[in-house]
PDB file of C-alpha atoms in Angstrom:
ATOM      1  CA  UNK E 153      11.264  -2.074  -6.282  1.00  0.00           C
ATOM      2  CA  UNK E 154      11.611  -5.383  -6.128  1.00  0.00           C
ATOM      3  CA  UNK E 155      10.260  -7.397  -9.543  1.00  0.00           C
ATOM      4  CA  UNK E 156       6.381  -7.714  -9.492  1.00  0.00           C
ATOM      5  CA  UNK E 157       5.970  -6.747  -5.823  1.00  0.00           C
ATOM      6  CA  UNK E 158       4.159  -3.627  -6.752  1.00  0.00           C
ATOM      7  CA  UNK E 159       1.655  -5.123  -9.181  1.00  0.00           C
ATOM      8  CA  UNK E 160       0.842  -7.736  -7.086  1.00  0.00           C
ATOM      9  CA  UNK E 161       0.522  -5.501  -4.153  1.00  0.00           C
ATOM     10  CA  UNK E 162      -1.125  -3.271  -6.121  1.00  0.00           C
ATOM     11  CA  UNK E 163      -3.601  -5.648  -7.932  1.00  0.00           C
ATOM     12  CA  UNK E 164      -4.029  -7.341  -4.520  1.00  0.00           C
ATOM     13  CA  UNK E 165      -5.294  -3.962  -2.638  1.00  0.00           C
ATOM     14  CA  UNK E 166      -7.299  -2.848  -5.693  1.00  0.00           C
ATOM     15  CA  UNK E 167      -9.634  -6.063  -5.199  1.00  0.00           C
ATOM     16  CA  UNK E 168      -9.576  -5.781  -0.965  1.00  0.00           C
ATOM     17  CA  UNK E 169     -10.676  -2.446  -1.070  1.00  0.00           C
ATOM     18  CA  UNK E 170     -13.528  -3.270  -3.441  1.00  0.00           C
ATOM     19  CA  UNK E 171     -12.809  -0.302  -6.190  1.00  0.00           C
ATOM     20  CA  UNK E 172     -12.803  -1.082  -9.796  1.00  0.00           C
ATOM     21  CA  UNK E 173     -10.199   0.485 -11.640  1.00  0.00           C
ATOM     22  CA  UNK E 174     -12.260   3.543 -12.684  1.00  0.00           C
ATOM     23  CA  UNK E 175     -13.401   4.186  -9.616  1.00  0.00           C
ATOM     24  CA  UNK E 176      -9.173   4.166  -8.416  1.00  0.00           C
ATOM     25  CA  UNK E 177      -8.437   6.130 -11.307  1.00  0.00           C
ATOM     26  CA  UNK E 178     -11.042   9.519  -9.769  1.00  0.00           C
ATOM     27  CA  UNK E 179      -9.405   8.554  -6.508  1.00  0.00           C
ATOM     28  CA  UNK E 180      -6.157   9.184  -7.408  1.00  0.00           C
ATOM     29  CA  UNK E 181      -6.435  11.646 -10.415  1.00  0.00           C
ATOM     30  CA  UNK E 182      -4.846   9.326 -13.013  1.00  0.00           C
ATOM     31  CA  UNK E 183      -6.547   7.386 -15.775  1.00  0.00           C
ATOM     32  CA  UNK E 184      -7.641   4.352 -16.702  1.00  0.00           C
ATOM     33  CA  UNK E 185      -4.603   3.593 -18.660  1.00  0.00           C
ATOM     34  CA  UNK E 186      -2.643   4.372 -16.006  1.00  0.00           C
ATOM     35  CA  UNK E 187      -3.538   1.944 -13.713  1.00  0.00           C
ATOM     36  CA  UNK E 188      -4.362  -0.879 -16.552  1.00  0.00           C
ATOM     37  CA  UNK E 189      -0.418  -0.255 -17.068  1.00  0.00           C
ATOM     38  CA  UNK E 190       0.294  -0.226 -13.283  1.00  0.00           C
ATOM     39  CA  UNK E 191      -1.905  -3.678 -13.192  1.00  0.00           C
ATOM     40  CA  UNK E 192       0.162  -5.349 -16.064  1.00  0.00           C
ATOM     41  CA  UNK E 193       3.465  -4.354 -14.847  1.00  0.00           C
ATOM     42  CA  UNK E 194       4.142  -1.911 -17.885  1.00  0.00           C
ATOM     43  CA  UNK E 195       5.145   0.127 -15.450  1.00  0.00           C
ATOM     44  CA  UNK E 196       5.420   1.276 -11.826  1.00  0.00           C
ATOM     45  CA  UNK E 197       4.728   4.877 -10.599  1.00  0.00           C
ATOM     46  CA  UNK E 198       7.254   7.015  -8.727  1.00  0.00           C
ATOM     47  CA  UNK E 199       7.417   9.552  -6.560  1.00  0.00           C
ATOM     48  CA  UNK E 200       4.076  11.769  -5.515  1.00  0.00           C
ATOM     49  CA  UNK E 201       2.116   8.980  -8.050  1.00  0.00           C
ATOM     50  CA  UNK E 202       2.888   6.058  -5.668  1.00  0.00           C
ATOM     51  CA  UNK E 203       2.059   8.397  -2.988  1.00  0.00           C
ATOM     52  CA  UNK E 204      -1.057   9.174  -3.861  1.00  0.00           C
ATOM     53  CA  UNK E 205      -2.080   5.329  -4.770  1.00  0.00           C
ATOM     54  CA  UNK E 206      -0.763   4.370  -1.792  1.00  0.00           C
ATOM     55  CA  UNK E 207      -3.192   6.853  -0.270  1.00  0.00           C
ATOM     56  CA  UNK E 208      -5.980   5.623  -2.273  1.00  0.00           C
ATOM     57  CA  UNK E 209      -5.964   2.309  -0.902  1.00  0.00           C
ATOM     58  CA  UNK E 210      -5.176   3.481   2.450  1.00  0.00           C
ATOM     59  CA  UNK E 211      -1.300   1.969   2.440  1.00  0.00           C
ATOM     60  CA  UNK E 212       1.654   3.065   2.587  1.00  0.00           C
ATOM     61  CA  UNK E 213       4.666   3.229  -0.320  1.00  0.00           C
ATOM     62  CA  UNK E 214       6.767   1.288   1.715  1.00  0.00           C
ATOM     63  CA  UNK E 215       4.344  -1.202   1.642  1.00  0.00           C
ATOM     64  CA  UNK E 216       3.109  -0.691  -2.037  1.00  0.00           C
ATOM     65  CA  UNK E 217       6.920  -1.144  -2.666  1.00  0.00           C
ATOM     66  CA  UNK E 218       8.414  -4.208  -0.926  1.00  0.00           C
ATOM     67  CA  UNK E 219       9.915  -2.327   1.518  1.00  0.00           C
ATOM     68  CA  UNK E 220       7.332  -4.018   4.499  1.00  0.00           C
ATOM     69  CA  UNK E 221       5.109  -6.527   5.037  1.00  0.00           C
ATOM     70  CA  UNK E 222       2.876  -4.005   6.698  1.00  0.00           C
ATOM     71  CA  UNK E 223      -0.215  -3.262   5.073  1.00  0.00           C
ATOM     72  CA  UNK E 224      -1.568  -0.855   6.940  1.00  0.00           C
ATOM     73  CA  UNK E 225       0.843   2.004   7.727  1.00  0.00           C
ATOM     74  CA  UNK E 226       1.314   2.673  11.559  1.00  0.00           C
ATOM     75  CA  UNK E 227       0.530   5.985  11.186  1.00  0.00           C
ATOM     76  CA  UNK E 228      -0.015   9.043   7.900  1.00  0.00           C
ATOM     77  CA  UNK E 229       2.665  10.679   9.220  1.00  0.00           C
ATOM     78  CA  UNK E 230       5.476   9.006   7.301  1.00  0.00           C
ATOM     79  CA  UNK E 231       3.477   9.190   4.230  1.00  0.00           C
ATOM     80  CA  UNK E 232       3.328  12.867   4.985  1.00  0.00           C
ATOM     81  CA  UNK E 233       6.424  13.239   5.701  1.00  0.00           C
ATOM     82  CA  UNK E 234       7.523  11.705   2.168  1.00  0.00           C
ATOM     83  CA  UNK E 235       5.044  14.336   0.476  1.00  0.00           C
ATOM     84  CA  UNK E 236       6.774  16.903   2.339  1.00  0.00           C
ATOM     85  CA  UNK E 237      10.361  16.229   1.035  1.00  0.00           C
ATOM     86  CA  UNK E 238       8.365  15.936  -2.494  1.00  0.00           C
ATOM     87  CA  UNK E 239       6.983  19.003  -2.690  1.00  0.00           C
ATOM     88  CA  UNK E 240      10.411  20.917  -1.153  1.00  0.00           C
ATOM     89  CA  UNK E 241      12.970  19.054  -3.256  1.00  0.00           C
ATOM     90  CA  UNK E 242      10.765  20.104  -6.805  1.00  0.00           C
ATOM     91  CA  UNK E 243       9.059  23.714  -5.530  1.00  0.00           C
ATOM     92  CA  UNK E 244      11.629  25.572  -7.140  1.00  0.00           C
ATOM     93  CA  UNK E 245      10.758  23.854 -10.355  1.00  0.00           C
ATOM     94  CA  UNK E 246       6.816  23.849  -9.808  1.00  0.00           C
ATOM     95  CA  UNK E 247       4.268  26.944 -10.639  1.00  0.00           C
ATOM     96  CA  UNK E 248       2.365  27.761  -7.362  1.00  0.00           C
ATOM     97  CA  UNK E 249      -0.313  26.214  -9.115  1.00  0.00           C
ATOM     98  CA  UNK E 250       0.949  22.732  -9.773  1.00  0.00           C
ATOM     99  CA  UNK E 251       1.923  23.508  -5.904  1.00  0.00           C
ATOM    100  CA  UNK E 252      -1.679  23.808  -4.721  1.00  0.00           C
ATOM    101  CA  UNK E 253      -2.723  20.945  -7.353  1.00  0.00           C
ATOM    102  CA  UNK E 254      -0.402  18.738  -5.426  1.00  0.00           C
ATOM    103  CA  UNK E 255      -1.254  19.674  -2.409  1.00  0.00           C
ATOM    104  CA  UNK E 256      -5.310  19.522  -2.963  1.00  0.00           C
ATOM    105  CA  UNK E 257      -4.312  15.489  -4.994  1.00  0.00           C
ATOM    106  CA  UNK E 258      -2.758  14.516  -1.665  1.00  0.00           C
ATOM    107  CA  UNK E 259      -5.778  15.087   0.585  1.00  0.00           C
ATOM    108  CA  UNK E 260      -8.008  13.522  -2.150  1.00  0.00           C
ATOM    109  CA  UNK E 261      -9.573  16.822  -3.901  1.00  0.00           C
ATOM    110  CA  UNK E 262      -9.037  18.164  -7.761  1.00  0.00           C
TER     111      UNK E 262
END
């Protein structure tokens, strides 16, 4: 990603969207101190994290990471599409029960 795209993106979305960071935090299944990183710049999340955020604020990665200009995706489906090649490319090294957890953490459950 390009340098501070992310957490300004990210920062940026948080506040249009109207969700504190504890209220971002349920929607995504992370914690507090996860996103008070991701807000700092600490760090940036990868993979089925930045999916999920991405999801959260109703986004897509691409966008989340400098990739577009688009905020709004043009459709789920390349979002889904990404958590598809996710979940097949680390299946053989998840439990059928981190399986499900991912799957119920993508359509917003626990």
């Amino acid at each position: 990603m390009p340098d501070g795209v992310f957490k300004e993106r990210f920062a940026a979305l948080i506040q249009t969207r109207g969700l504190t960071q504890k209220e971002l935090a349920q929607k995504t299944n992370l914690t507090e101190g996860a996103i008070s990183h991701y807000l700092k710049g600490d760090r940036e999340p990868k993979g089925a994290i930045l999916l999920n955020i991405a999801n959260a604020l109703e986004t897509s990665t691409d966008y989340l990471s400098g990739k577009t200009d688009k905020v709004k995706p043009a459709g789920a489906d390349d979002d889904l599409e990404l958590a598809f090649k996710l979940v097949a490319r680390n299946a053989p090294n998840m439990s059928s029960e981190d399986r499900e957890r991912f799957v119920r953490i993508l359509y917003g459950g626990k």
